[in-house]
mmCIF file with all atom_site columns, C-alpha atoms in Angstrom:
data_model
loop_
_atom_site.group_PDB
_atom_site.id
_atom_site.type_symbol
_atom_site.label_atom_id
_atom_site.label_alt_id
_atom_site.label_comp_id
_atom_site.label_asym_id
_atom_site.label_entity_id
_atom_site.label_seq_id
_atom_site.pdbx_PDB_ins_code
_atom_site.Cartn_x
_atom_site.Cartn_y
_atom_site.Cartn_z
_atom_site.occupancy
_atom_site.B_iso_or_equiv
_atom_site.pdbx_formal_charge
_atom_site.auth_seq_id
_atom_site.auth_comp_id
_atom_site.auth_asym_id
_atom_site.auth_atom_id
_atom_site.pdbx_PDB_model_num
ATOM 1   C CA . UNK Z 1 1   ? 136.342 153.738 127.425 1.00 48.00 ? 1   UNK Z CA 1
ATOM 2   C CA . UNK Z 1 2   ? 133.219 154.000 125.798 1.00 52.00 ? 2   UNK Z CA 1
ATOM 3   C CA . UNK Z 1 3   ? 130.718 152.206 128.346 1.00 55.00 ? 3   UNK Z CA 1
ATOM 4   C CA . UNK Z 1 4   ? 129.576 148.452 127.090 1.00 54.00 ? 4   UNK Z CA 1
ATOM 5   C CA . UNK Z 1 5   ? 126.649 146.916 127.093 1.00 51.00 ? 5   UNK Z CA 1
ATOM 6   C CA . UNK Z 1 6   ? 127.400 145.014 129.959 1.00 51.00 ? 6   UNK Z CA 1
ATOM 7   C CA . UNK Z 1 7   ? 128.291 147.632 131.717 1.00 43.00 ? 7   UNK Z CA 1
ATOM 8   C CA . UNK Z 1 8   ? 124.825 149.496 131.366 1.00 42.00 ? 8   UNK Z CA 1
ATOM 9   C CA . UNK Z 1 9   ? 123.445 145.886 132.402 1.00 44.00 ? 9   UNK Z CA 1
ATOM 10  C CA . UNK Z 1 10  ? 126.093 145.660 135.852 1.00 43.00 ? 10  UNK Z CA 1
ATOM 11  C CA . UNK Z 1 11  ? 124.806 149.442 136.884 1.00 38.00 ? 11  UNK Z CA 1
ATOM 12  C CA . UNK Z 1 12  ? 121.183 148.767 136.820 1.00 42.00 ? 12  UNK Z CA 1
ATOM 13  C CA . UNK Z 1 13  ? 121.444 145.156 139.228 1.00 43.00 ? 13  UNK Z CA 1
ATOM 14  C CA . UNK Z 1 14  ? 123.548 147.544 140.971 1.00 51.00 ? 14  UNK Z CA 1
ATOM 15  C CA . UNK Z 1 15  ? 120.076 150.261 141.017 1.00 59.00 ? 15  UNK Z CA 1
ATOM 16  C CA . UNK Z 1 16  ? 117.748 147.303 140.996 1.00 76.00 ? 16  UNK Z CA 1
ATOM 17  C CA . UNK Z 1 17  ? 114.722 148.164 144.093 1.00 82.00 ? 17  UNK Z CA 1
ATOM 18  C CA . UNK Z 1 18  ? 115.086 146.049 147.275 1.00 91.00 ? 18  UNK Z CA 1
ATOM 19  C CA . UNK Z 1 19  ? 112.190 144.215 147.826 1.00 91.00 ? 19  UNK Z CA 1
ATOM 20  C CA . UNK Z 1 20  ? 112.641 143.639 151.578 1.00 94.00 ? 20  UNK Z CA 1
ATOM 21  C CA . UNK Z 1 21  ? 113.794 147.054 151.853 1.00 96.00 ? 21  UNK Z CA 1
ATOM 22  C CA . UNK Z 1 22  ? 110.214 148.211 151.296 1.00 96.00 ? 22  UNK Z CA 1
ATOM 23  C CA . UNK Z 1 23  ? 108.885 145.073 152.608 1.00 96.00 ? 23  UNK Z CA 1
ATOM 24  C CA . UNK Z 1 24  ? 110.250 146.484 155.955 1.00 97.00 ? 24  UNK Z CA 1
ATOM 25  C CA . UNK Z 1 25  ? 109.801 150.145 155.248 1.00 97.00 ? 25  UNK Z CA 1
ATOM 26  C CA . UNK Z 1 26  ? 105.625 148.976 154.940 1.00 97.00 ? 26  UNK Z CA 1
ATOM 27  C CA . UNK Z 1 27  ? 105.673 147.061 158.067 1.00 98.00 ? 27  UNK Z CA 1
ATOM 28  C CA . UNK Z 1 28  ? 107.601 149.993 160.072 1.00 98.00 ? 28  UNK Z CA 1
ATOM 29  C CA . UNK Z 1 29  ? 104.401 152.016 158.628 1.00 98.00 ? 29  UNK Z CA 1
ATOM 30  C CA . UNK Z 1 30  ? 101.540 149.612 160.010 1.00 98.00 ? 30  UNK Z CA 1
ATOM 31  C CA . UNK Z 1 31  ? 103.891 149.225 163.298 1.00 98.00 ? 31  UNK Z CA 1
ATOM 32  C CA . UNK Z 1 32  ? 104.285 153.180 163.091 1.00 97.00 ? 32  UNK Z CA 1
ATOM 33  C CA . UNK Z 1 33  ? 99.764  153.484 162.289 1.00 98.00 ? 33  UNK Z CA 1
ATOM 34  C CA . UNK Z 1 34  ? 99.393  150.388 165.565 1.00 98.00 ? 34  UNK Z CA 1
ATOM 35  C CA . UNK Z 1 35  ? 102.095 152.066 168.185 1.00 97.00 ? 35  UNK Z CA 1
ATOM 36  C CA . UNK Z 1 36  ? 100.238 155.462 168.260 1.00 95.00 ? 36  UNK Z CA 1
ATOM 37  C CA . UNK Z 1 37  ? 96.556  154.038 168.721 1.00 96.00 ? 37  UNK Z CA 1
ATOM 38  C CA . UNK Z 1 38  ? 97.600  151.733 171.493 1.00 96.00 ? 38  UNK Z CA 1
ATOM 39  C CA . UNK Z 1 39  ? 99.580  154.300 172.936 1.00 93.00 ? 39  UNK Z CA 1
ATOM 40  C CA . UNK Z 1 40  ? 96.613  156.345 173.341 1.00 91.00 ? 40  UNK Z CA 1
ATOM 41  C CA . UNK Z 1 41  ? 94.176  154.130 174.633 1.00 91.00 ? 41  UNK Z CA 1
ATOM 42  C CA . UNK Z 1 42  ? 96.712  153.040 176.987 1.00 91.00 ? 42  UNK Z CA 1
ATOM 43  C CA . UNK Z 1 43  ? 97.396  157.459 178.073 1.00 87.00 ? 43  UNK Z CA 1
ATOM 44  C CA . UNK Z 1 44  ? 94.101  157.348 177.983 1.00 84.00 ? 44  UNK Z CA 1
ATOM 45  C CA . UNK Z 1 45  ? 93.001  154.793 180.882 1.00 85.00 ? 45  UNK Z CA 1
ATOM 46  C CA . UNK Z 1 46  ? 96.202  155.629 182.826 1.00 86.00 ? 46  UNK Z CA 1
ATOM 47  C CA . UNK Z 1 47  ? 96.300  159.211 183.005 1.00 81.00 ? 47  UNK Z CA 1
ATOM 48  C CA . UNK Z 1 48  ? 94.102  160.502 185.738 1.00 78.00 ? 48  UNK Z CA 1
ATOM 49  C CA . UNK Z 1 49  ? 90.812  162.272 185.440 1.00 74.00 ? 49  UNK Z CA 1
ATOM 50  C CA . UNK Z 1 50  ? 91.165  162.012 181.143 1.00 75.00 ? 50  UNK Z CA 1
ATOM 51  C CA . UNK Z 1 51  ? 88.304  162.452 179.148 1.00 76.00 ? 51  UNK Z CA 1
ATOM 52  C CA . UNK Z 1 52  ? 89.117  161.184 175.599 1.00 76.00 ? 52  UNK Z CA 1
ATOM 53  C CA . UNK Z 1 53  ? 86.176  163.138 174.124 1.00 84.00 ? 53  UNK Z CA 1
ATOM 54  C CA . UNK Z 1 54  ? 86.895  166.271 175.420 1.00 77.00 ? 54  UNK Z CA 1
ATOM 55  C CA . UNK Z 1 55  ? 90.655  166.616 175.846 1.00 75.00 ? 55  UNK Z CA 1
ATOM 56  C CA . UNK Z 1 56  ? 92.859  166.250 173.216 1.00 75.00 ? 56  UNK Z CA 1
ATOM 57  C CA . UNK Z 1 57  ? 95.960  163.884 172.250 1.00 77.00 ? 57  UNK Z CA 1
ATOM 58  C CA . UNK Z 1 58  ? 98.048  166.713 173.284 1.00 71.00 ? 58  UNK Z CA 1
ATOM 59  C CA . UNK Z 1 59  ? 96.660  166.287 176.904 1.00 70.00 ? 59  UNK Z CA 1
ATOM 60  C CA . UNK Z 1 60  ? 98.079  162.956 176.817 1.00 73.00 ? 60  UNK Z CA 1
ATOM 61  C CA . UNK Z 1 61  ? 102.170 163.789 176.294 1.00 63.00 ? 61  UNK Z CA 1
ATOM 62  C CA . UNK Z 1 62  ? 102.807 166.616 178.732 1.00 64.00 ? 62  UNK Z CA 1
ATOM 63  C CA . UNK Z 1 63  ? 102.753 165.897 182.472 1.00 67.00 ? 63  UNK Z CA 1
ATOM 64  C CA . UNK Z 1 64  ? 103.585 162.535 184.604 1.00 74.00 ? 64  UNK Z CA 1
ATOM 65  C CA . UNK Z 1 65  ? 102.962 159.741 181.928 1.00 76.00 ? 65  UNK Z CA 1
ATOM 66  C CA . UNK Z 1 66  ? 104.488 161.304 178.584 1.00 82.00 ? 66  UNK Z CA 1
ATOM 67  C CA . UNK Z 1 67  ? 106.569 158.946 177.293 1.00 87.00 ? 67  UNK Z CA 1
ATOM 68  C CA . UNK Z 1 68  ? 103.451 157.320 176.645 1.00 89.00 ? 68  UNK Z CA 1
ATOM 69  C CA . UNK Z 1 69  ? 101.730 159.076 174.155 1.00 89.00 ? 69  UNK Z CA 1
ATOM 70  C CA . UNK Z 1 70  ? 105.410 160.385 173.191 1.00 90.00 ? 70  UNK Z CA 1
ATOM 71  C CA . UNK Z 1 71  ? 106.708 156.555 172.361 1.00 93.00 ? 71  UNK Z CA 1
ATOM 72  C CA . UNK Z 1 72  ? 103.482 156.219 169.867 1.00 94.00 ? 72  UNK Z CA 1
ATOM 73  C CA . UNK Z 1 73  ? 104.741 159.599 168.491 1.00 94.00 ? 73  UNK Z CA 1
ATOM 74  C CA . UNK Z 1 74  ? 107.863 158.527 167.623 1.00 96.00 ? 74  UNK Z CA 1
ATOM 75  C CA . UNK Z 1 75  ? 107.226 155.533 166.037 1.00 97.00 ? 75  UNK Z CA 1
ATOM 76  C CA . UNK Z 1 76  ? 105.086 157.483 163.717 1.00 97.00 ? 76  UNK Z CA 1
ATOM 77  C CA . UNK Z 1 77  ? 107.560 159.418 163.439 1.00 97.00 ? 77  UNK Z CA 1
ATOM 78  C CA . UNK Z 1 78  ? 109.767 157.463 161.968 1.00 98.00 ? 78  UNK Z CA 1
ATOM 79  C CA . UNK Z 1 79  ? 106.915 155.443 160.091 1.00 98.00 ? 79  UNK Z CA 1
ATOM 80  C CA . UNK Z 1 80  ? 106.482 158.550 157.937 1.00 98.00 ? 80  UNK Z CA 1
ATOM 81  C CA . UNK Z 1 81  ? 109.839 159.049 156.645 1.00 98.00 ? 81  UNK Z CA 1
ATOM 82  C CA . UNK Z 1 82  ? 109.930 155.423 156.344 1.00 98.00 ? 82  UNK Z CA 1
ATOM 83  C CA . UNK Z 1 83  ? 107.524 155.882 153.948 1.00 98.00 ? 83  UNK Z CA 1
ATOM 84  C CA . UNK Z 1 84  ? 109.361 158.949 152.260 1.00 98.00 ? 84  UNK Z CA 1
ATOM 85  C CA . UNK Z 1 85  ? 112.987 156.071 152.255 1.00 98.00 ? 85  UNK Z CA 1
ATOM 86  C CA . UNK Z 1 86  ? 110.291 153.862 150.245 1.00 97.00 ? 86  UNK Z CA 1
ATOM 87  C CA . UNK Z 1 87  ? 108.964 156.774 148.171 1.00 97.00 ? 87  UNK Z CA 1
ATOM 88  C CA . UNK Z 1 88  ? 112.736 157.773 146.566 1.00 97.00 ? 88  UNK Z CA 1
ATOM 89  C CA . UNK Z 1 89  ? 113.227 154.421 145.895 1.00 96.00 ? 89  UNK Z CA 1
ATOM 90  C CA . UNK Z 1 90  ? 110.783 153.905 144.245 1.00 94.00 ? 90  UNK Z CA 1
ATOM 91  C CA . UNK Z 1 91  ? 110.255 157.032 142.297 1.00 94.00 ? 91  UNK Z CA 1
ATOM 92  C CA . UNK Z 1 92  ? 106.242 156.770 140.743 1.00 94.00 ? 92  UNK Z CA 1
ATOM 93  C CA . UNK Z 1 93  ? 105.840 160.435 139.271 1.00 85.00 ? 93  UNK Z CA 1
ATOM 94  C CA . UNK Z 1 94  ? 107.619 163.526 138.385 1.00 90.00 ? 94  UNK Z CA 1
ATOM 95  C CA . UNK Z 1 95  ? 107.847 167.269 139.818 1.00 95.00 ? 95  UNK Z CA 1
ATOM 96  C CA . UNK Z 1 96  ? 104.770 166.359 142.002 1.00 96.00 ? 96  UNK Z CA 1
ATOM 97  C CA . UNK Z 1 97  ? 106.142 163.351 143.555 1.00 97.00 ? 97  UNK Z CA 1
ATOM 98  C CA . UNK Z 1 98  ? 109.333 164.611 144.468 1.00 97.00 ? 98  UNK Z CA 1
ATOM 99  C CA . UNK Z 1 99  ? 107.548 167.263 146.610 1.00 98.00 ? 99  UNK Z CA 1
ATOM 100 C CA . UNK Z 1 100 ? 105.077 164.418 147.846 1.00 98.00 ? 100 UNK Z CA 1
ATOM 101 C CA . UNK Z 1 101 ? 108.646 162.723 149.262 1.00 98.00 ? 101 UNK Z CA 1
ATOM 102 C CA . UNK Z 1 102 ? 109.417 166.031 150.818 1.00 98.00 ? 102 UNK Z CA 1
ATOM 103 C CA . UNK Z 1 103 ? 106.021 166.514 152.369 1.00 98.00 ? 103 UNK Z CA 1
ATOM 104 C CA . UNK Z 1 104 ? 106.448 162.771 154.270 1.00 98.00 ? 104 UNK Z CA 1
ATOM 105 C CA . UNK Z 1 105 ? 109.467 163.701 155.397 1.00 98.00 ? 105 UNK Z CA 1
ATOM 106 C CA . UNK Z 1 106 ? 108.548 167.247 156.489 1.00 98.00 ? 106 UNK Z CA 1
ATOM 107 C CA . UNK Z 1 107 ? 105.446 165.340 158.061 1.00 98.00 ? 107 UNK Z CA 1
ATOM 108 C CA . UNK Z 1 108 ? 107.436 162.749 160.129 1.00 97.00 ? 108 UNK Z CA 1
ATOM 109 C CA . UNK Z 1 109 ? 109.470 165.661 162.047 1.00 97.00 ? 109 UNK Z CA 1
ATOM 110 C CA . UNK Z 1 110 ? 107.167 167.790 162.999 1.00 95.00 ? 110 UNK Z CA 1
ATOM 111 C CA . UNK Z 1 111 ? 105.649 164.647 164.632 1.00 94.00 ? 111 UNK Z CA 1
ATOM 112 C CA . UNK Z 1 112 ? 108.762 163.952 166.414 1.00 93.00 ? 112 UNK Z CA 1
ATOM 113 C CA . UNK Z 1 113 ? 109.104 167.755 167.441 1.00 90.00 ? 113 UNK Z CA 1
ATOM 114 C CA . UNK Z 1 114 ? 105.546 167.791 168.573 1.00 87.00 ? 114 UNK Z CA 1
ATOM 115 C CA . UNK Z 1 115 ? 106.581 164.697 170.865 1.00 84.00 ? 115 UNK Z CA 1
ATOM 116 C CA . UNK Z 1 116 ? 109.676 166.144 171.700 1.00 82.00 ? 116 UNK Z CA 1
ATOM 117 C CA . UNK Z 1 117 ? 108.731 169.806 172.654 1.00 71.00 ? 117 UNK Z CA 1
ATOM 118 C CA . UNK Z 1 118 ? 106.876 168.762 175.416 1.00 61.00 ? 118 UNK Z CA 1
ATOM 119 C CA . UNK Z 1 119 ? 104.665 172.206 175.366 1.00 53.00 ? 119 UNK Z CA 1
ATOM 120 C CA . UNK Z 1 120 ? 101.122 171.055 174.773 1.00 52.00 ? 120 UNK Z CA 1
ATOM 121 C CA . UNK Z 1 121 ? 98.576  170.398 177.475 1.00 46.00 ? 121 UNK Z CA 1
ATOM 122 C CA . UNK Z 1 122 ? 100.042 172.237 179.823 1.00 46.00 ? 122 UNK Z CA 1
ATOM 123 C CA . UNK Z 1 123 ? 99.584  175.700 179.089 1.00 49.00 ? 123 UNK Z CA 1
ATOM 124 C CA . UNK Z 1 124 ? 103.596 176.424 179.107 1.00 49.00 ? 124 UNK Z CA 1
ATOM 125 C CA . UNK Z 1 125 ? 103.689 179.907 177.855 1.00 48.00 ? 125 UNK Z CA 1
ATOM 126 C CA . UNK Z 1 126 ? 107.328 180.341 178.586 1.00 48.00 ? 126 UNK Z CA 1
ATOM 127 C CA . UNK Z 1 127 ? 109.989 180.599 176.052 1.00 43.00 ? 127 UNK Z CA 1
ATOM 128 C CA . UNK Z 1 128 ? 109.601 180.020 172.160 1.00 47.00 ? 128 UNK Z CA 1
ATOM 129 C CA . UNK Z 1 129 ? 106.098 178.229 172.354 1.00 58.00 ? 129 UNK Z CA 1
ATOM 130 C CA . UNK Z 1 130 ? 106.289 176.895 168.834 1.00 70.00 ? 130 UNK Z CA 1
ATOM 131 C CA . UNK Z 1 131 ? 103.133 173.938 169.432 1.00 73.00 ? 131 UNK Z CA 1
ATOM 132 C CA . UNK Z 1 132 ? 100.435 175.707 166.908 1.00 79.00 ? 132 UNK Z CA 1
ATOM 133 C CA . UNK Z 1 133 ? 103.025 176.305 164.982 1.00 87.00 ? 133 UNK Z CA 1
ATOM 134 C CA . UNK Z 1 134 ? 104.203 172.587 164.674 1.00 89.00 ? 134 UNK Z CA 1
ATOM 135 C CA . UNK Z 1 135 ? 100.231 171.547 164.307 1.00 89.00 ? 135 UNK Z CA 1
ATOM 136 C CA . UNK Z 1 136 ? 99.577  174.113 161.508 1.00 93.00 ? 136 UNK Z CA 1
ATOM 137 C CA . UNK Z 1 137 ? 102.980 172.312 159.612 1.00 95.00 ? 137 UNK Z CA 1
ATOM 138 C CA . UNK Z 1 138 ? 101.389 169.178 159.529 1.00 96.00 ? 138 UNK Z CA 1
ATOM 139 C CA . UNK Z 1 139 ? 97.936  169.920 158.370 1.00 96.00 ? 139 UNK Z CA 1
ATOM 140 C CA . UNK Z 1 140 ? 100.228 171.718 155.159 1.00 97.00 ? 140 UNK Z CA 1
ATOM 141 C CA . UNK Z 1 141 ? 102.544 168.800 155.229 1.00 98.00 ? 141 UNK Z CA 1
ATOM 142 C CA . UNK Z 1 142 ? 99.401  166.182 155.238 1.00 98.00 ? 142 UNK Z CA 1
ATOM 143 C CA . UNK Z 1 143 ? 97.414  167.762 152.192 1.00 98.00 ? 143 UNK Z CA 1
ATOM 144 C CA . UNK Z 1 144 ? 100.742 168.331 150.111 1.00 98.00 ? 144 UNK Z CA 1
ATOM 145 C CA . UNK Z 1 145 ? 101.418 164.666 150.614 1.00 98.00 ? 145 UNK Z CA 1
ATOM 146 C CA . UNK Z 1 146 ? 97.862  163.115 149.625 1.00 98.00 ? 146 UNK Z CA 1
ATOM 147 C CA . UNK Z 1 147 ? 97.619  165.468 146.471 1.00 98.00 ? 147 UNK Z CA 1
ATOM 148 C CA . UNK Z 1 148 ? 101.396 165.495 145.372 1.00 97.00 ? 148 UNK Z CA 1
ATOM 149 C CA . UNK Z 1 149 ? 101.817 161.628 145.386 1.00 97.00 ? 149 UNK Z CA 1
ATOM 150 C CA . UNK Z 1 150 ? 98.428  160.556 143.961 1.00 97.00 ? 150 UNK Z CA 1
ATOM 151 C CA . UNK Z 1 151 ? 99.195  160.906 140.002 1.00 96.00 ? 151 UNK Z CA 1
ATOM 152 C CA . UNK Z 1 152 ? 102.704 158.548 140.676 1.00 97.00 ? 152 UNK Z CA 1
ATOM 153 C CA . UNK Z 1 153 ? 100.583 156.534 142.566 1.00 97.00 ? 153 UNK Z CA 1
ATOM 154 C CA . UNK Z 1 154 ? 98.120  156.225 139.766 1.00 96.00 ? 154 UNK Z CA 1
ATOM 155 C CA . UNK Z 1 155 ? 100.915 154.125 137.848 1.00 95.00 ? 155 UNK Z CA 1
ATOM 156 C CA . UNK Z 1 156 ? 101.020 151.157 140.754 1.00 94.00 ? 156 UNK Z CA 1
ATOM 157 C CA . UNK Z 1 157 ? 97.098  151.095 140.320 1.00 95.00 ? 157 UNK Z CA 1
ATOM 158 C CA . UNK Z 1 158 ? 93.827  154.045 140.380 1.00 96.00 ? 158 UNK Z CA 1
ATOM 159 C CA . UNK Z 1 159 ? 92.976  152.566 143.235 1.00 97.00 ? 159 UNK Z CA 1
ATOM 160 C CA . UNK Z 1 160 ? 95.455  154.700 145.003 1.00 98.00 ? 160 UNK Z CA 1
ATOM 161 C CA . UNK Z 1 161 ? 95.107  157.545 143.354 1.00 97.00 ? 161 UNK Z CA 1
ATOM 162 C CA . UNK Z 1 162 ? 91.345  157.666 144.618 1.00 98.00 ? 162 UNK Z CA 1
ATOM 163 C CA . UNK Z 1 163 ? 92.062  157.224 148.267 1.00 98.00 ? 163 UNK Z CA 1
ATOM 164 C CA . UNK Z 1 164 ? 94.942  159.592 148.065 1.00 98.00 ? 164 UNK Z CA 1
ATOM 165 C CA . UNK Z 1 165 ? 92.709  161.978 146.903 1.00 98.00 ? 165 UNK Z CA 1
ATOM 166 C CA . UNK Z 1 166 ? 89.429  161.672 148.743 1.00 98.00 ? 166 UNK Z CA 1
ATOM 167 C CA . UNK Z 1 167 ? 91.516  161.384 151.885 1.00 98.00 ? 167 UNK Z CA 1
ATOM 168 C CA . UNK Z 1 168 ? 92.930  164.943 150.748 1.00 98.00 ? 168 UNK Z CA 1
ATOM 169 C CA . UNK Z 1 169 ? 89.380  166.513 150.205 1.00 98.00 ? 169 UNK Z CA 1
ATOM 170 C CA . UNK Z 1 170 ? 88.896  165.351 153.335 1.00 98.00 ? 170 UNK Z CA 1
ATOM 171 C CA . UNK Z 1 171 ? 91.830  165.662 154.966 1.00 98.00 ? 171 UNK Z CA 1
ATOM 172 C CA . UNK Z 1 172 ? 91.138  169.511 153.997 1.00 98.00 ? 172 UNK Z CA 1
ATOM 173 C CA . UNK Z 1 173 ? 87.105  169.715 154.671 1.00 97.00 ? 173 UNK Z CA 1
ATOM 174 C CA . UNK Z 1 174 ? 87.734  168.182 158.244 1.00 96.00 ? 174 UNK Z CA 1
ATOM 175 C CA . UNK Z 1 175 ? 91.049  169.900 159.864 1.00 95.00 ? 175 UNK Z CA 1
ATOM 176 C CA . UNK Z 1 176 ? 90.201  173.635 159.811 1.00 95.00 ? 176 UNK Z CA 1
ATOM 177 C CA . UNK Z 1 177 ? 87.169  172.546 161.878 1.00 94.00 ? 177 UNK Z CA 1
ATOM 178 C CA . UNK Z 1 178 ? 89.295  171.537 164.282 1.00 91.00 ? 178 UNK Z CA 1
ATOM 179 C CA . UNK Z 1 179 ? 90.039  174.806 165.179 1.00 88.00 ? 179 UNK Z CA 1
ATOM 180 C CA . UNK Z 1 180 ? 86.197  175.840 165.934 1.00 90.00 ? 180 UNK Z CA 1
ATOM 181 C CA . UNK Z 1 181 ? 85.273  173.471 168.077 1.00 87.00 ? 181 UNK Z CA 1
ATOM 182 C CA . UNK Z 1 182 ? 84.077  173.518 171.682 1.00 86.00 ? 182 UNK Z CA 1
ATOM 183 C CA . UNK Z 1 183 ? 86.564  171.704 173.884 1.00 81.00 ? 183 UNK Z CA 1
ATOM 184 C CA . UNK Z 1 184 ? 84.391  169.442 175.250 1.00 84.00 ? 184 UNK Z CA 1
ATOM 185 C CA . UNK Z 1 185 ? 84.555  167.390 171.756 1.00 85.00 ? 185 UNK Z CA 1
ATOM 186 C CA . UNK Z 1 186 ? 87.768  168.881 170.166 1.00 83.00 ? 186 UNK Z CA 1
ATOM 187 C CA . UNK Z 1 187 ? 89.090  165.189 171.699 1.00 85.00 ? 187 UNK Z CA 1
ATOM 188 C CA . UNK Z 1 188 ? 87.422  163.242 169.716 1.00 91.00 ? 188 UNK Z CA 1
ATOM 189 C CA . UNK Z 1 189 ? 87.610  164.669 166.657 1.00 91.00 ? 189 UNK Z CA 1
ATOM 190 C CA . UNK Z 1 190 ? 91.251  165.377 166.970 1.00 91.00 ? 190 UNK Z CA 1
ATOM 191 C CA . UNK Z 1 191 ? 91.068  161.430 167.289 1.00 93.00 ? 191 UNK Z CA 1
ATOM 192 C CA . UNK Z 1 192 ? 89.056  161.023 164.074 1.00 95.00 ? 192 UNK Z CA 1
ATOM 193 C CA . UNK Z 1 193 ? 91.525  163.712 162.180 1.00 95.00 ? 193 UNK Z CA 1
ATOM 194 C CA . UNK Z 1 194 ? 94.577  160.881 163.461 1.00 95.00 ? 194 UNK Z CA 1
ATOM 195 C CA . UNK Z 1 195 ? 92.629  158.060 161.575 1.00 96.00 ? 195 UNK Z CA 1
ATOM 196 C CA . UNK Z 1 196 ? 91.979  160.141 158.152 1.00 97.00 ? 196 UNK Z CA 1
ATOM 197 C CA . UNK Z 1 197 ? 96.092  160.594 158.426 1.00 97.00 ? 197 UNK Z CA 1
ATOM 198 C CA . UNK Z 1 198 ? 96.148  156.863 159.105 1.00 98.00 ? 198 UNK Z CA 1
ATOM 199 C CA . UNK Z 1 199 ? 94.500  156.215 155.669 1.00 98.00 ? 199 UNK Z CA 1
ATOM 200 C CA . UNK Z 1 200 ? 97.185  157.755 153.417 1.00 98.00 ? 200 UNK Z CA 1
ATOM 201 C CA . UNK Z 1 201 ? 99.771  156.265 155.609 1.00 98.00 ? 201 UNK Z CA 1
ATOM 202 C CA . UNK Z 1 202 ? 98.365  152.967 155.011 1.00 98.00 ? 202 UNK Z CA 1
ATOM 203 C CA . UNK Z 1 203 ? 97.218  153.107 151.962 1.00 98.00 ? 203 UNK Z CA 1
ATOM 204 C CA . UNK Z 1 204 ? 101.299 153.802 150.577 1.00 98.00 ? 204 UNK Z CA 1
ATOM 205 C CA . UNK Z 1 205 ? 102.414 151.596 153.286 1.00 98.00 ? 205 UNK Z CA 1
ATOM 206 C CA . UNK Z 1 206 ? 99.899  149.250 150.942 1.00 98.00 ? 206 UNK Z CA 1
ATOM 207 C CA . UNK Z 1 207 ? 101.454 150.517 147.728 1.00 97.00 ? 207 UNK Z CA 1
ATOM 208 C CA . UNK Z 1 208 ? 105.713 149.521 148.520 1.00 97.00 ? 208 UNK Z CA 1
ATOM 209 C CA . UNK Z 1 209 ? 104.332 146.178 149.938 1.00 97.00 ? 209 UNK Z CA 1
ATOM 210 C CA . UNK Z 1 210 ? 102.677 145.087 146.843 1.00 95.00 ? 210 UNK Z CA 1
ATOM 211 C CA . UNK Z 1 211 ? 105.600 146.428 144.925 1.00 93.00 ? 211 UNK Z CA 1
ATOM 212 C CA . UNK Z 1 212 ? 108.063 144.710 147.122 1.00 93.00 ? 212 UNK Z CA 1
ATOM 213 C CA . UNK Z 1 213 ? 105.832 141.126 146.254 1.00 89.00 ? 213 UNK Z CA 1
ATOM 214 C CA . UNK Z 1 214 ? 105.911 142.280 142.505 1.00 83.00 ? 214 UNK Z CA 1
ATOM 215 C CA . UNK Z 1 215 ? 109.727 142.130 142.301 1.00 74.00 ? 215 UNK Z CA 1
ATOM 216 C CA . UNK Z 1 216 ? 109.762 138.869 143.915 1.00 65.00 ? 216 UNK Z CA 1
ATOM 217 C CA . UNK Z 1 217 ? 110.772 139.780 147.943 1.00 49.00 ? 217 UNK Z CA 1
ATOM 218 C CA . UNK Z 1 218 ? 108.312 138.602 150.196 1.00 52.00 ? 218 UNK Z CA 1
#
């Protein structure tokens, strides 16, 4: 039996956007940024002999108090994957938006692995040390996510496109510098890069939050 107009209407209703889901995942994205920032601030004060200007976040993620920063990293990882779920739920683009979704998932998984491996900041050189590769992957995933999602984000507002492109440009220029900095200032520079990443996350969170309001969810 061929589908009727009523059947099409029922199917459309079943696949409609879920504003409460978008709202919850947007909230998770904000929480992820806050959790990571707060965990770093707490660890800065708790970890003995830590210099927040010279010592990196990786130094906080190893040793006795590693769980503090790990909690922040895991929450931020969940935030990134939550954004990917939102982006898949509200697909605003073509192939580039799809690549952006994959980049967000990859970004989130890499952040999780950085926290889980616990091989940084303690001069670990035993076994297969992959921290450096994970960091390179984060840099690439962040870059791809910014530029790949910009065109689709413009469908919601041109402001999102400008923010994502500007953030991507700043990231591409700034991130490689970290590897050439002297060790007495790379800690504060790494925190600056984290702030750049937060801009992308919060911009997308705001996009999906506004989408949830437009759909009448909150």
